[in-house]
PDB file of C-alpha atoms in Angstrom:
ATOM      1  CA  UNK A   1     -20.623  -7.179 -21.655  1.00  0.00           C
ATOM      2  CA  UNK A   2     -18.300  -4.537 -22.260  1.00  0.00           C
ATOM      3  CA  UNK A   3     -17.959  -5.007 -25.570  1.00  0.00           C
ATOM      4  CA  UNK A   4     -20.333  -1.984 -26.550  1.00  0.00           C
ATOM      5  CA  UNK A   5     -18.499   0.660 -24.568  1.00  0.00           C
ATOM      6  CA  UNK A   6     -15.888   2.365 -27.218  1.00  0.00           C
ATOM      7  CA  UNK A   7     -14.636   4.719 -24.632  1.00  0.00           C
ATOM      8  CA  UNK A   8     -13.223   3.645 -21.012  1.00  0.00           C
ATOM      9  CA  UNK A   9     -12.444   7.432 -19.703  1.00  0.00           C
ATOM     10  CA  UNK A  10     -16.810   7.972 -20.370  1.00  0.00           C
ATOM     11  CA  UNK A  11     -17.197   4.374 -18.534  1.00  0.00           C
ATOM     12  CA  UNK A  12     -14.542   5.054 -15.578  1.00  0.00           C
ATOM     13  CA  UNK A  13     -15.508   8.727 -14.923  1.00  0.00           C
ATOM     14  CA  UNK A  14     -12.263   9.459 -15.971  1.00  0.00           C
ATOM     15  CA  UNK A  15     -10.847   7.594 -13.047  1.00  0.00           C
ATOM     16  CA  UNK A  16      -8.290   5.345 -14.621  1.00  0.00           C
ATOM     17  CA  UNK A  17      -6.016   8.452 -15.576  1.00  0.00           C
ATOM     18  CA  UNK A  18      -6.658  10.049 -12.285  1.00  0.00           C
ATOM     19  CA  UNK A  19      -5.402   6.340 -10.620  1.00  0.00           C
ATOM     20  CA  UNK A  20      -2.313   6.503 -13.545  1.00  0.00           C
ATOM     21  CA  UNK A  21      -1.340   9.525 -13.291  1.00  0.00           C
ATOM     22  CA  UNK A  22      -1.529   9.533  -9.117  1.00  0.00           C
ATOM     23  CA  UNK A  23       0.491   5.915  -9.253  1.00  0.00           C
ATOM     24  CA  UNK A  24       3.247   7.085 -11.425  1.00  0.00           C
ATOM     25  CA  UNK A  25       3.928   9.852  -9.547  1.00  0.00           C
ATOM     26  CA  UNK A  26       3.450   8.363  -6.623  1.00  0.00           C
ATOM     27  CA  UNK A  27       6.296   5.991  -6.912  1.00  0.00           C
ATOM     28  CA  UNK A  28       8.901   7.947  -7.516  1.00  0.00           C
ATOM     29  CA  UNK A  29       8.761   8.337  -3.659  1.00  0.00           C
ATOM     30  CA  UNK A  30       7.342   5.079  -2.855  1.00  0.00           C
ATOM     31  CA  UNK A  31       8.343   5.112   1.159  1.00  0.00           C
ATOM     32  CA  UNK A  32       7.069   8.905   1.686  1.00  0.00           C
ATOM     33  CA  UNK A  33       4.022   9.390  -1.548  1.00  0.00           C
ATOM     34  CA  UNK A  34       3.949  13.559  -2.587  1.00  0.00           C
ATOM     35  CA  UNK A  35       2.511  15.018  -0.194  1.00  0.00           C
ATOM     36  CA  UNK A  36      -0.762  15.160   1.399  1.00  0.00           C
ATOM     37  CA  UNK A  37      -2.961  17.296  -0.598  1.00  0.00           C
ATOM     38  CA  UNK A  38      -0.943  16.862  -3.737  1.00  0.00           C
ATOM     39  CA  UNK A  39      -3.356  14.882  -5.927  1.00  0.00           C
ATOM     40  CA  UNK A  40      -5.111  18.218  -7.414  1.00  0.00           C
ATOM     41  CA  UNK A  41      -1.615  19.055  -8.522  1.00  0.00           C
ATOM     42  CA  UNK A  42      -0.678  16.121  -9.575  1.00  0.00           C
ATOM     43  CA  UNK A  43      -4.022  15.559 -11.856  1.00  0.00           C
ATOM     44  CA  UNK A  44      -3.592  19.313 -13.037  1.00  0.00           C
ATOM     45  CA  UNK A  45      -0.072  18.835 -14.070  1.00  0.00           C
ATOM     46  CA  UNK A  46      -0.298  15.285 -15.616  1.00  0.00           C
ATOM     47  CA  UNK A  47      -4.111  15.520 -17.661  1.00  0.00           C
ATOM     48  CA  UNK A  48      -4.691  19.440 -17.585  1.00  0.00           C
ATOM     49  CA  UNK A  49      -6.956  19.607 -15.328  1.00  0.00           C
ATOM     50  CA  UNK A  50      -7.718  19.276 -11.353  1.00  0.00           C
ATOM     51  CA  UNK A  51      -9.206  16.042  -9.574  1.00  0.00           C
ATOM     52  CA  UNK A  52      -9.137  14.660  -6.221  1.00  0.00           C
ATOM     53  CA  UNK A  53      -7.776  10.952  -6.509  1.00  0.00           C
ATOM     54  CA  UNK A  54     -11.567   9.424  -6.453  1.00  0.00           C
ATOM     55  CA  UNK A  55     -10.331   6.379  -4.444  1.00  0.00           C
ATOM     56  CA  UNK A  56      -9.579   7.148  -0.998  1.00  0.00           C
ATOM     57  CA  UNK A  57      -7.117   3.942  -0.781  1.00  0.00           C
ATOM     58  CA  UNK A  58      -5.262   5.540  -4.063  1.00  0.00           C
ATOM     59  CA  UNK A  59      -5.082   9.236  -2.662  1.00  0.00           C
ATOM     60  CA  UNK A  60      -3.469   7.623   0.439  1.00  0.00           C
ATOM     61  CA  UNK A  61      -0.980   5.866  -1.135  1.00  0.00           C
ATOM     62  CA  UNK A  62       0.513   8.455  -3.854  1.00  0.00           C
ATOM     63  CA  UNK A  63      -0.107  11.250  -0.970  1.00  0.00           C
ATOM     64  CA  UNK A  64       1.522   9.289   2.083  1.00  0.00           C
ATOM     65  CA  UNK A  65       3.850   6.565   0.633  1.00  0.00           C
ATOM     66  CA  UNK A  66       3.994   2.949   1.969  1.00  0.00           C
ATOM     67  CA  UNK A  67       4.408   4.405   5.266  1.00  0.00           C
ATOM     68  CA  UNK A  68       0.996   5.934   5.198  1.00  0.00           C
ATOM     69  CA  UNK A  69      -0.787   3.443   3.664  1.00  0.00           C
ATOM     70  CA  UNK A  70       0.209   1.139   6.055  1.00  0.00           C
ATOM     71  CA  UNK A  71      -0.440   3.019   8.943  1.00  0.00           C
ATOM     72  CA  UNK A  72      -3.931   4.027   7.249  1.00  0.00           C
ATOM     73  CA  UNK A  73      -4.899   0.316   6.705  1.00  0.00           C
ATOM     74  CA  UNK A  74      -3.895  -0.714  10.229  1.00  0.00           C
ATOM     75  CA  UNK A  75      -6.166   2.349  11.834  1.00  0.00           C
ATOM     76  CA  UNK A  76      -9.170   0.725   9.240  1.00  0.00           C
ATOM     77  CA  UNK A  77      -8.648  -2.559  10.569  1.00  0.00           C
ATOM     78  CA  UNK A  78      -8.024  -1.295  14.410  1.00  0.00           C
ATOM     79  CA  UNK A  79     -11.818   0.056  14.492  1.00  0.00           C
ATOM     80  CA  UNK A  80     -13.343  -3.656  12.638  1.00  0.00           C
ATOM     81  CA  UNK A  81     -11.163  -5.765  15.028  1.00  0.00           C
ATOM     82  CA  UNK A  82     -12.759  -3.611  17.970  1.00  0.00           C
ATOM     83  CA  UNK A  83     -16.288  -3.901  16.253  1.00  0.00           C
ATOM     84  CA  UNK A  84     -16.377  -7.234  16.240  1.00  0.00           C
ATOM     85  CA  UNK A  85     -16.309  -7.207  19.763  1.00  0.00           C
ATOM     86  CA  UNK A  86     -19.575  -4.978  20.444  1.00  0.00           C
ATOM     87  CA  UNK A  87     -21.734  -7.376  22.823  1.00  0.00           C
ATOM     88  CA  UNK A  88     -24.947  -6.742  21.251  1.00  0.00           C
ATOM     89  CA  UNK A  89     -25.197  -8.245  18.326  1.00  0.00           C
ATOM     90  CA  UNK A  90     -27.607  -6.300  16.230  1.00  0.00           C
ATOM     91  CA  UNK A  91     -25.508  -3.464  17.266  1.00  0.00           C
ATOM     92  CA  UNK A  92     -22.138  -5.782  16.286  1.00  0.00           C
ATOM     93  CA  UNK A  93     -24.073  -6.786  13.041  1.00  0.00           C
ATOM     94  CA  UNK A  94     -25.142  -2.986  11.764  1.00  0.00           C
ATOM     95  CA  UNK A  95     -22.424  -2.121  12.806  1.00  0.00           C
ATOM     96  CA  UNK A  96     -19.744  -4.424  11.025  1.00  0.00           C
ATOM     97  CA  UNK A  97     -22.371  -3.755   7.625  1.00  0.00           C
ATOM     98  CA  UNK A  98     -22.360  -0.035   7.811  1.00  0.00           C
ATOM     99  CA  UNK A  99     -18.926   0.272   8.329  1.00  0.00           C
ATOM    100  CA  UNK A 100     -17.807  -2.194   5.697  1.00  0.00           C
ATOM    101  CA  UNK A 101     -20.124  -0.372   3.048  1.00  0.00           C
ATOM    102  CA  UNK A 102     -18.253   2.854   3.844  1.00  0.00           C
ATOM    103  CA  UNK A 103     -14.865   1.036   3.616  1.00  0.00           C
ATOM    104  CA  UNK A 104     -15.899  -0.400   0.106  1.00  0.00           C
ATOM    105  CA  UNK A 105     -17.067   2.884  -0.978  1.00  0.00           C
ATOM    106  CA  UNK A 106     -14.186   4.481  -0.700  1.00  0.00           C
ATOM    107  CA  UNK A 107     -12.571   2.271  -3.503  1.00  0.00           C
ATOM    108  CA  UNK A 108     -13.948   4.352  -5.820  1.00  0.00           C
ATOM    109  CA  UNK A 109     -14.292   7.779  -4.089  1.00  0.00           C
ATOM    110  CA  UNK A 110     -13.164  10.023  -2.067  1.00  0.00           C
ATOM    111  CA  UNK A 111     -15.362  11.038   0.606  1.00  0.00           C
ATOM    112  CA  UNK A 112     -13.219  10.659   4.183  1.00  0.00           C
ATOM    113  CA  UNK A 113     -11.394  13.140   2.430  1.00  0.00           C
ATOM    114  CA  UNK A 114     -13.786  15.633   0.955  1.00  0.00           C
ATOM    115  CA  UNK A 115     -17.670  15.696   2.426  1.00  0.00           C
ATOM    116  CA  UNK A 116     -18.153  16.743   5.642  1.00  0.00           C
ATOM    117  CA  UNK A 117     -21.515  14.593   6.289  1.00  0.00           C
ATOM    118  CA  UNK A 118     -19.851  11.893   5.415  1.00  0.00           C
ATOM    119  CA  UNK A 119     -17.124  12.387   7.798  1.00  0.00           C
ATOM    120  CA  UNK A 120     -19.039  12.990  11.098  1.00  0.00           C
ATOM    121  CA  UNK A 121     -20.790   9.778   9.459  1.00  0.00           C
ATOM    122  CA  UNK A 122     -17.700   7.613   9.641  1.00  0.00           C
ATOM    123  CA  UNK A 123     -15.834   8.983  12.747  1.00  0.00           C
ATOM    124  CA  UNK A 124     -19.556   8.625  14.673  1.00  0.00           C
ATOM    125  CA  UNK A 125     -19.737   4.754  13.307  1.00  0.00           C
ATOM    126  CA  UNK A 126     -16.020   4.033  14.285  1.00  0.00           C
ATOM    127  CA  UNK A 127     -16.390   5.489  17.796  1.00  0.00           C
ATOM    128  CA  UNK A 128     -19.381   2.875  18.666  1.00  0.00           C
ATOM    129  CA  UNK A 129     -16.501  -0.021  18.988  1.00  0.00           C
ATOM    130  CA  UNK A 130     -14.211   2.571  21.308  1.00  0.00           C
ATOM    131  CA  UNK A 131     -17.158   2.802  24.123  1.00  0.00           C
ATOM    132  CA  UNK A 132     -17.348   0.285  26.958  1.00  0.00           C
ATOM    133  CA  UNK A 133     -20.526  -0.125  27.207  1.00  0.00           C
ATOM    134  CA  UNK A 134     -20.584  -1.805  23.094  1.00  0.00           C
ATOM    135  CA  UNK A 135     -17.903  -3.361  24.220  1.00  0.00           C
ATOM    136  CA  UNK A 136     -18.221  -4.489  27.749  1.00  0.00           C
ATOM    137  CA  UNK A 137     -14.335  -3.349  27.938  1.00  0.00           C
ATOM    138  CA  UNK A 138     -13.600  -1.521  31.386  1.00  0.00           C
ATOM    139  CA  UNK A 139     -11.864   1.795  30.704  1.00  0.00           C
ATOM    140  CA  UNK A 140      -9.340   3.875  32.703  1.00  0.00           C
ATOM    141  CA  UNK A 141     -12.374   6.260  33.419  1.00  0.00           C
ATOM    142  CA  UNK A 142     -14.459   3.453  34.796  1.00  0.00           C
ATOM    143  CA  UNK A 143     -11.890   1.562  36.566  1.00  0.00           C
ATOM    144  CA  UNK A 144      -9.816   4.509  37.935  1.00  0.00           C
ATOM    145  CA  UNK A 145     -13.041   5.242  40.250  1.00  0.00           C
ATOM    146  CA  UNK A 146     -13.005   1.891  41.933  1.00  0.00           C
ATOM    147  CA  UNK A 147      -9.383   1.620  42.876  1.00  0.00           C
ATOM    148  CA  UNK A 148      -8.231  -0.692  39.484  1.00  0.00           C
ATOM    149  CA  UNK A 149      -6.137   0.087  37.021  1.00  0.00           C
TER     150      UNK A 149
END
């Protein structure tokens, strides 16, 4: 299939040096990454010229280290875990699709990190499993008025 593509950097978007160059670096600080915001740097000093990391899951680990990674992909699977657990299950079900389309997406870009729309997008989706009502969870607010904590 791939046979008839001569040049991976047209085919990848350029990606696979971004992803390189972004890896390499980030492991010579494996626990702690470069920084946050370092990947324009990074790309600039490494290819010539200045990209975001155009993988969300990449930018996180050369910016943040293990540590952030980690800590990243446990917040990520916090708000599923809690999805699955909205009572209404066409709510449970568009929500669990939605959400795992924008986690998927991010392979390949960046946009919790760069486009506002998408942002509001994600943090309004991955609030749903945090209210009671989706969930049928009491919360402090709820039970605080009748005495229960």
């Amino acid at each position: 299939f791939f046979s008839g593509f001569k040049n991976i950097e047209l085919m990848t978007g350029r990606r696979n040096i971004i992803w390189s160059a972004l890896l390499s670096q980030g492991t010579k600080n494996i626990f702690y990454g470069i920084g946050n915001g370092m990947s324009e740097i990074v790309t600039k000093n490494k290819i010539g010229q200045s990209f975001g990391p155009h993988s969300t899951y990449i930018g996180v680990l050369s910016e943040t280290g293990i540590i952030g990674a980690i800590a990243f992909f446990l917040f990520l699977t916090m708000i599923l875990v809690k999805g699955r657990k909205i009572k209404d299950k066409k709510l449970r079900h568009i929500f669990i699709v939605i959400y795992t389309a924008m986690i998927l997406l991010q392979i390949t870009e960046s946009h919790l990190r760069a486009f506002m729309q998408f942002i509001i997008l994600f943090w309004l989706m991955a609030s749903i499993p945090f209210t009671s009502e989706a969930t049928g969870e009491g919360n402090i607010y709820h039970s605080a008025g009748r005495g229960e904590l």
